[in-house]
Amino acid sequence: QVPRIFCLKKEFSPQEEEELMQSRILQPLEFFLFGENPQEGLQKLQQGSTSSQLCGRVFKEGETVYSCRDCAIDPTCVLCMDCFQDSVHKSHRYKMHASSGGGFCDCGDVEAWKIGPCCSKHDTGAATDECVLEPELYERAEKLFRILLLYVTDFLVWEESSNLPDELQPRQKEPAYFCVLYNDEHHSYDHVIYTLQRSVNCDQAEAQTHTALIDKEGRRAVKRGSLRSCQQARDLIRSNSEHISLQPLRVEILHAAVMAHQTFALRLGSWFQKIISYSVGFRQAFCQVALETNIDGHPCLISRLMLHDARMYKGARKIVHELIFSSMLMDTEFKRLFAIEFTKHYKQLQKDFINDDHERSISITALSVQIFTVPTLARQLIEECNVIKVIVDTVMDLLREHLDDNNRFFFLGYNSDKFTRIQVIFHDLRYILISKPSVWTEELRGQFLEGLKVFLGFLKCMQGMEEVKRQFGQHIAVEPEWEAGFSLQMQLRHILAMFQDWCSSDNEILLLAFKECHKVLRECNNQAFQREPTDYYMCKQILNVRPYKVSQEPVSIHLPISRLLAGLYVLLCRTGAVEHLDDPVSEESIIYCLLAEHPLRCVVLAAQVSAEMWRRNGLSLVSQVYYYQDVKCRDEMYDKDVVMLQIAASKMDPNHFLMLILLRFELFDYFNGSCSTKDQDELIQRNRLTEEMLYLLIIIIGERYVPGISHVTKEDVTMREVVHLLCIEPMAHSSLVKGLPENESHETGLESVIAKVATFKKPGVSGHGLYEVKKERLVEFNPFFYHYSRSQHSKAEESQKKRRTQEGSDKALRPPIPPAFCPAFSNIVRLLCCDIMVHILRRIFQRAAEDRATHWTEAMIQRVHITFLSFLALNIPSSLPGIGSEHGKSVFHLLSKIKAIPSLEAQKDMVKWVLQMFEIVKCLREKSSPAASMSVETTKPEESAQDKEKAERKRKAEAAKLHRQKIMAQMSAMQKNFIESNKMLYDNMPETDPETPQVELCVAVGPQRGSTPAEKEVLTCILCQEEQEVLTQAPAMVLTACVQRSTVLTQCRGKIPTYKEDGTTYPLFMPPELAVGTHTGSCGHVMHATCWQKYFEAVQNTTRNRLHAELIVDLENGEYLCPLCKSLCNTVIPLIPLEPIMFNYENAEIIGQHLTLPRWIQILCARIKGLKSFYFGKGEPDFRSILSYGVQEPRKFSDSITEMLLVCATTVHRVGLQTAPNELCPHVPLMAWNTCAFNIQAIENILQEEDKPLFGSLQNRQLAGLKAIVQFSGAQRLKSSQAVIQRHFTDMFGVVSRKNTPCLLEVDFVHLLVGLVLSIPSLYQEEAVDLGPSAVSSAYNHLHILHLVTMAHMLQVLLSSTGAETEEAKAAAELYTTVSQHTGRFLIILVKRGIQPFLRCAALFFNCLTGVQPPEELFIGAEGHFEALCSYLALPSNVFQLFQEHRDTVAPLLLNYCGNPAITKVLKGKTHIVRYPRRRNRLIDLPEDYSVLLNQASHFQCPKSTDDERKHPTLCLFCGAMLCSQSSCCLSQLDGEDVGACTAHAATCGAGVGMFLRIRECEIVLMAGKTRGSTYPAPYLDDYGETDPHLGRGNPLHLCPERYRKLNQLWQQHCILEEIARSLEVVNVMFAFEWQML
């Protein structure tokens, strides 16, 4: 049957194949299985069975998973989104991260969680996994599964391409073949597409489909035909792909029948999953069949599949892995059996994986995490299969090729890809050791020790590997390979800690492990020494050791066995088992001098590198020493070396120990006085080494924060680390975590201690929260903390000294008293009072007292003080000899000398303090009172110094006061002098009469309007720094500006109207939806027009030569960055001063009596009619009446202003309408008026949104920009053809005065008002002369236009508020008329609320146009002030009066308005209308908890693709649409170019501007146009006030309202473009990110 269904035609049709397979094959199988109709059988089954307690959901790549830091047994225990939302862990400390694919949900697994193992869905009480199948059904299932699984296995591992097994041979063989292309990880998408287009004659789209499917499923048939044609295709593909990369693509030719059976075998895999999910019984039957061993000793079926895994293609692997997940891993007993099979073949599986080129997530080896992390399973595997040995042996086998002659690793020329794969095996060892056993059985003990021995064998190959030797003479030629060794060390870091942890849980094992480790170490050390021991003498002491110099002989930084031994010794001390060590029974005594040898060399190597003695060895050594002491490695490297030295110090004779240290630091001769050198370099190096050696002594004596060395807990250790990190500077939580060592569960223990040592400061709108160390904890600061790097050390010291100075205390940074040593280490203290120590101190003080700069350094003295001090402090209680001796006295005298040395000024406080301590100790010795001797010595100088300082401050303050008085006196004399000499001026000044205060009229419109203040505006050009007054006839000054399309105010998001050339609608009339406006923003910086032109040309020339500048600035569209603030600009606005007006009020009143509204309309209509008629209005009676009310000459502008007006207008026109630049287009003036109106509306919107008063609260840049735009728009009519402007006025005026024009509901009245006011002066134009209206005429024009437009807008508000014409509406209207006879309130409020935004915009407009000062009320508070607005605009405060005053005029107009057919449509509810006041747009509401968003994203289905591959769900913050970004499935065409979903969406939703939240990445993306974008921190913060891009840390995140508000402002103030340009300017990228594909 199979070959008759699958692979018959060239084109597969999955749908058809699926149906045929169901009806012809699967249904008969199901009938056989159930023995009846499958539906009925299934129902019976479901009645009897219970649901599984395990969730078992398999994760896809990129899916968000959660782990609980409080309850998970280890970090690999995770929950899927749905289980997490329903579990108790939601309120715990959880972490979230993206899965790499392949794991499964541990909900319901009791061994994975300390508490709350089940979510509410899977907690079915005592769910039984009992088999409830009837025996016959079970038997049939077993039979069927056995045959089918064998078939599936055979075909998935089938190697022959043209033949089938005998029993499946078809009756006649068709000559049909397929050429199949397989996936590999060497070739990129583009390579494969290129190859396919060349080889099998397909177009690009087809090649892309093939490639995508090959990547997803692992293989794809790219050609069907005869054997010959397929072979040709194969050869072509191979040769074409070899040109590109060295390896050809993997291509095979399969017979159609083989292909068909393989395809069907995969489908059967999915069918098995479906059947298994029906019942526990089926699952058990399946596992039974899969795991049963054959009689002839072949491996079981599942092992065959596993062993063949690396040779299978991607799709087949996925099916097999899913089958294993859904069957064996869901059942405890079968999981154990499967684990044993897996361990049995472990080595082979890993070897296959190493040679395979697929990622680990689709390799069978990735299943180890599911098995090895289960504590009971891990123990069983150690007992039964000794899995530790298996894993370590596997690694050893794979790394054997890297061993040198001494049986040590040597990684020169290793293959990094392969090496990375080998390192993954260490994860498995970590998983096995993750939870230590509470009960040890004999079996477990034996096998564990066996495993440990093998592991020590592995470490033995690392001990002393990759030795380095100091270069002399010339620099090293090739940097040696060091990364491999350190990456091994990093992998082992946790494993070493875990082995120690396991050992510590059982004393017997601990002792055995220690002895075993010691034995191996002795084997390693045997070969280390080439020379015979020699005797060394110092201070009557003799030391017998072998000579060795770090600076001349090979030394290695890798000593894992020495360090493991040190760790085990400390554990012996902690558990008290250390007594059993020194039994005479132990075969070999421990020679501590030898144990300390290698660690000491390592420490000396680090010291010499920091003394710059190894400069010629290049960077590789510097890097090794850096990592040796870095937080990532120091736990098992540097710290353990220090411990080993402390062990040696506690066991050896103190004099011998110090001599050994001096020898290895190569300072022995120097301190013995038998070495003198004049070489400057050597002296510096020696001083540096002396410092380092003293530092090491301080560490050995003073660093006791290790559990086992002193009585401290892990918490104390963490607290101390945190205090010292915070003493450098206040830090963010993430920086603290990075500075602390992690344990195997990636925990640092920070949370449990941070509250005790630090206080948290919350972040502002940017930045992050910081921890500051608590005052009372500062006493714990140790300037010689051994985990400080050099830079950290100096920073910490600096900041602590600064703090002490501010507090007024002395600068001595006294070290804190360390905790007492444990008994085993208490002998270390003897170092302090031995002869050699005193000798060292004396030597250094002597050199300092001689004050020869080359022989000592400040740091050395500082370190000596500490050493000396501890020497005193620890001698206080005891009566050890030494201090009374000659040595002690001489040291004391030298110290007193040093106090006076000027070059030690910085250490003076320290010296004083040490001397005080010395006195105290001496007195304690002599049992006398210390007061007498001390007070004379120290207190006086202290006091006098402080008094001196106070007196000095007082003197300075007095002097400053006198100086100030003197200057004041001089100034007042000069002032008097000036008044005297200019008496004439002062006498002639008119005295203002106090009785008659002048009332400034706060009215901007009409005959009562206030006057325009005649201010001089003098500005400085930011380029040439010269000042100039803004005048109409002067050279132009310009403001930088950026014109962009905007949908910030839109009422119909997502609909952007297409611009029609017919001129009836937009841009002549702005629709009330404000779907897309033109915004012109400015950063407020001023330049001369000429300076700007030069700058712009220079920018164009330089930018063309810069690579990445293209991304920021689009030269073709005239863009540039503001020279001062780097804002993105694309034009300039010329600055035009306000027109100074002398207003004649009497004249205005007389005219007012004649020029009423009806008369004004009549005159205007006559003028318009006349201007239209051919012979220029000769016949019209009122044609020239308009001129009789006052005319004047219009303003004249200088050429440069005229030119700039044109530049700005054409940019606004080009950007706003997205057309080619055309300065003669009649729409140019319209667009200028539109951008003016839109800017006013945008600013009114911001002020309303932020609840600020209308005037006085704008930023300077906004105010300057707005004034400039209004004046620029007003000047448009002087630059354009007057006929065009007259035509525009006529059309616009028609809306309020005539029939059959756009209906009231189709026009935005702010745009109309601006257009009418700015275009009416064109009516005054005569044939021969340029005329404009006089001030009085203008005042009346403005008044009447405003009145008409306001009335029309009120009507618009009323009409849009009425609903559809229904029965309800009629009843309501009747009720309304009855009620409104008694109350008219509702309507009044409605209208007032509706027209307020319009009035606010009008007030802003007339203020910028006329410059009249608004009334005080408009400067305070945002709400109300309706009366003040009306009075400023010369409207009656009861706006309805307008209709009464002009009843005769308005009545006919009302008929016109309401009779418009469009309005009747609206009233019947047929078209959608805008209600007033308009809805204010804000960014969408985001949930407070980020996991809600992740949940939405996980349920997001891409609308265009059906597969379940990883998507990047991205949320548009303007409208809330969820998009599938960065995915080929959602590409679309925009202007003939392929763009991603976000770019396409931004084009319609934000007119090219977009703000998106990428949910899985937790970052905001800002977009502008197709090619520009930038990332921006998301407004979600964790509890520590930090953002978490890409969920790197995974802490719970919550919305920060302030940051979200800031994003909202960024959008509403049109600053997104600016933000993108700034961030692109900062981040200098060579290769642009393809934003259009997002």
mmCIF file of C-alpha atoms in Angstrom, residues 1035-1177:
data_model
loop_
_atom_site.group_PDB
_atom_site.id
_atom_site.type_symbol
_atom_site.label_atom_id
_atom_site.label_comp_id
_atom_site.label_asym_id
_atom_site.label_seq_id
_atom_site.Cartn_x
_atom_site.Cartn_y
_atom_site.Cartn_z
ATOM 1 C CA PRO A 1035 19.941 88.512 6.416
ATOM 2 C CA ALA A 1036 17.881 85.498 7.505
ATOM 3 C CA MET A 1037 18.321 83.710 10.801
ATOM 4 C CA VAL A 1038 16.974 80.161 10.758
ATOM 5 C CA LEU A 1039 15.856 77.497 13.250
ATOM 6 C CA THR A 1040 16.808 73.855 12.692
ATOM 7 C CA ALA A 1041 13.682 71.785 12.071
ATOM 8 C CA CYS A 1042 12.500 68.310 11.282
ATOM 9 C CA VAL A 1043 9.365 67.693 9.235
ATOM 10 C CA GLN A 1044 7.705 64.291 9.594
ATOM 11 C CA ARG A 1045 4.329 62.707 8.996
ATOM 12 C CA SER A 1046 2.499 61.861 12.162
ATOM 13 C CA THR A 1047 -0.442 59.802 13.360
ATOM 14 C CA VAL A 1048 -0.218 60.877 16.985
ATOM 15 C CA LEU A 1049 -3.673 62.500 16.893
ATOM 16 C CA THR A 1050 -5.407 60.063 14.551
ATOM 17 C CA GLN A 1051 -8.928 58.898 15.358
ATOM 18 C CA CYS A 1052 -8.776 56.004 12.880
ATOM 19 C CA ARG A 1053 -5.481 54.224 13.519
ATOM 20 C CA GLY A 1054 -4.263 52.017 10.724
ATOM 21 C CA LYS A 1055 -6.074 53.874 7.954
ATOM 22 C CA ILE A 1056 -3.880 56.288 6.067
ATOM 23 C CA PRO A 1057 -5.778 58.087 3.293
ATOM 24 C CA THR A 1058 -4.215 58.103 -0.147
ATOM 25 C CA TYR A 1059 -3.567 61.589 -1.380
ATOM 26 C CA LYS A 1060 -5.676 62.474 -4.423
ATOM 27 C CA GLU A 1061 -4.638 65.220 -6.832
ATOM 28 C CA ASP A 1062 -8.195 66.481 -7.376
ATOM 29 C CA GLY A 1063 -7.780 69.154 -4.725
ATOM 30 C CA THR A 1064 -11.289 68.828 -3.276
ATOM 31 C CA THR A 1065 -10.313 67.123 -0.058
ATOM 32 C CA TYR A 1066 -6.929 66.837 1.687
ATOM 33 C CA PRO A 1067 -4.712 68.895 1.725
ATOM 34 C CA LEU A 1068 -7.326 71.620 1.210
ATOM 35 C CA PHE A 1069 -9.547 70.292 3.987
ATOM 36 C CA MET A 1070 -8.119 68.231 6.804
ATOM 37 C CA PRO A 1071 -10.596 65.443 7.664
ATOM 38 C CA PRO A 1072 -11.627 65.493 11.344
ATOM 39 C CA GLU A 1073 -10.054 62.043 11.933
ATOM 40 C CA LEU A 1074 -6.610 63.736 11.595
ATOM 41 C CA ALA A 1075 -5.522 60.418 10.084
ATOM 42 C CA VAL A 1076 -2.099 61.729 9.204
ATOM 43 C CA GLY A 1077 -0.717 65.192 9.843
ATOM 44 C CA THR A 1078 2.538 66.949 9.046
ATOM 45 C CA HIS A 1079 4.526 67.834 12.136
ATOM 46 C CA THR A 1080 7.411 70.293 12.073
ATOM 47 C CA GLY A 1081 9.475 70.123 15.231
ATOM 48 C CA SER A 1082 12.532 72.116 16.170
ATOM 49 C CA CYS A 1083 15.312 71.671 18.698
ATOM 50 C CA GLY A 1084 15.378 75.458 19.079
ATOM 51 C CA HIS A 1085 18.915 76.192 17.849
ATOM 52 C CA VAL A 1086 19.485 79.244 15.680
ATOM 53 C CA MET A 1087 21.958 79.850 12.843
ATOM 54 C CA HIS A 1088 22.523 82.402 10.086
ATOM 55 C CA ALA A 1089 21.065 81.103 6.852
ATOM 56 C CA THR A 1090 24.477 81.474 5.199
ATOM 57 C CA CYS A 1091 26.242 79.591 8.036
ATOM 58 C CA TRP A 1092 23.664 76.814 7.744
ATOM 59 C CA GLN A 1093 24.162 76.523 3.980
ATOM 60 C CA LYS A 1094 27.928 76.196 4.411
ATOM 61 C CA TYR A 1095 27.473 73.648 7.196
ATOM 62 C CA PHE A 1096 24.994 71.636 5.143
ATOM 63 C CA GLU A 1097 27.336 71.476 2.145
ATOM 64 C CA ALA A 1098 30.211 70.395 4.406
ATOM 65 C CA VAL A 1099 28.028 67.671 5.947
ATOM 66 C CA GLN A 1100 27.121 66.393 2.508
ATOM 67 C CA ASN A 1101 30.752 66.220 1.429
ATOM 68 C CA THR A 1102 32.063 64.505 4.571
ATOM 69 C CA THR A 1103 29.131 62.124 4.989
ATOM 70 C CA ARG A 1104 29.588 60.716 1.521
ATOM 71 C CA ASN A 1105 33.009 59.461 2.594
ATOM 72 C CA ARG A 1106 31.866 57.864 5.851
ATOM 73 C CA LEU A 1107 30.636 54.304 5.825
ATOM 74 C CA HIS A 1108 27.997 54.188 8.481
ATOM 75 C CA ALA A 1109 26.790 57.776 8.272
ATOM 76 C CA GLU A 1110 24.388 56.700 5.524
ATOM 77 C CA LEU A 1111 22.329 54.912 8.125
ATOM 78 C CA ILE A 1112 21.757 58.030 10.198
ATOM 79 C CA VAL A 1113 21.421 60.759 7.640
ATOM 80 C CA ASP A 1114 19.525 60.463 4.402
ATOM 81 C CA LEU A 1115 21.342 63.006 2.232
ATOM 82 C CA GLU A 1116 18.948 62.678 -0.691
ATOM 83 C CA ASN A 1117 16.177 63.987 1.546
ATOM 84 C CA GLY A 1118 18.180 66.901 2.856
ATOM 85 C CA GLU A 1119 18.802 65.493 6.323
ATOM 86 C CA TYR A 1120 21.546 66.619 8.664
ATOM 87 C CA LEU A 1121 22.239 66.553 12.404
ATOM 88 C CA CYS A 1122 21.899 69.776 14.411
ATOM 89 C CA PRO A 1123 25.498 70.953 14.951
ATOM 90 C CA LEU A 1124 24.886 71.503 18.652
ATOM 91 C CA CYS A 1125 22.561 68.794 19.996
ATOM 92 C CA LYS A 1126 22.791 66.188 17.201
ATOM 93 C CA SER A 1127 19.015 66.088 16.665
ATOM 94 C CA LEU A 1128 17.944 64.883 13.256
ATOM 95 C CA CYS A 1129 16.758 67.738 11.014
ATOM 96 C CA ASN A 1130 15.684 67.982 7.399
ATOM 97 C CA THR A 1131 14.976 71.695 6.880
ATOM 98 C CA VAL A 1132 15.202 75.126 8.513
ATOM 99 C CA ILE A 1133 12.478 77.637 9.433
ATOM 100 C CA PRO A 1134 13.316 81.287 8.791
ATOM 101 C CA LEU A 1135 12.713 83.527 11.803
ATOM 102 C CA ILE A 1136 10.301 86.401 11.089
ATOM 103 C CA PRO A 1137 9.701 89.074 13.718
ATOM 104 C CA LEU A 1138 6.139 89.913 14.872
ATOM 105 C CA GLU A 1139 4.572 92.798 12.947
ATOM 106 C CA PRO A 1140 4.523 95.819 15.272
ATOM 107 C CA ILE A 1141 1.021 97.330 15.191
ATOM 108 C CA MET A 1142 -0.204 100.761 16.208
ATOM 109 C CA PHE A 1143 -3.900 100.238 16.805
ATOM 110 C CA ASN A 1144 -6.388 103.075 16.486
ATOM 111 C CA TYR A 1145 -9.289 102.179 18.828
ATOM 112 C CA GLU A 1146 -11.621 105.146 17.890
ATOM 113 C CA ASN A 1147 -11.260 104.388 14.228
ATOM 114 C CA ALA A 1148 -11.969 100.728 14.991
ATOM 115 C CA GLU A 1149 -15.175 101.589 16.804
ATOM 116 C CA ILE A 1150 -16.520 103.712 13.949
ATOM 117 C CA ILE A 1151 -15.770 101.045 11.393
ATOM 118 C CA GLY A 1152 -17.346 98.432 13.691
ATOM 119 C CA GLN A 1153 -20.727 100.150 13.420
ATOM 120 C CA HIS A 1154 -20.724 99.649 9.646
ATOM 121 C CA LEU A 1155 -18.891 96.380 9.265
ATOM 122 C CA THR A 1156 -21.305 93.943 10.859
ATOM 123 C CA LEU A 1157 -21.117 90.232 10.141
ATOM 124 C CA PRO A 1158 -23.824 90.186 7.408
ATOM 125 C CA ARG A 1159 -22.260 93.208 5.690
ATOM 126 C CA TRP A 1160 -18.783 91.598 5.950
ATOM 127 C CA ILE A 1161 -20.008 88.371 4.392
ATOM 128 C CA GLN A 1162 -21.742 90.341 1.633
ATOM 129 C CA ILE A 1163 -18.586 92.341 0.849
ATOM 130 C CA LEU A 1164 -16.439 89.227 0.841
ATOM 131 C CA CYS A 1165 -18.783 87.351 -1.467
ATOM 132 C CA ALA A 1166 -18.821 90.310 -3.844
ATOM 133 C CA ARG A 1167 -15.044 90.506 -3.825
ATOM 134 C CA ILE A 1168 -14.693 86.749 -4.446
ATOM 135 C CA LYS A 1169 -17.238 86.856 -7.270
ATOM 136 C CA GLY A 1170 -15.504 89.822 -8.829
ATOM 137 C CA LEU A 1171 -12.063 88.263 -8.625
ATOM 138 C CA LYS A 1172 -13.390 85.198 -10.388
ATOM 139 C CA SER A 1173 -15.069 87.049 -13.241
ATOM 140 C CA PHE A 1174 -13.135 87.617 -16.401
ATOM 141 C CA TYR A 1175 -13.134 91.413 -16.601
ATOM 142 C CA PHE A 1176 -11.967 91.728 -12.998
ATOM 143 C CA GLY A 1177 -15.086 92.703 -11.191
#
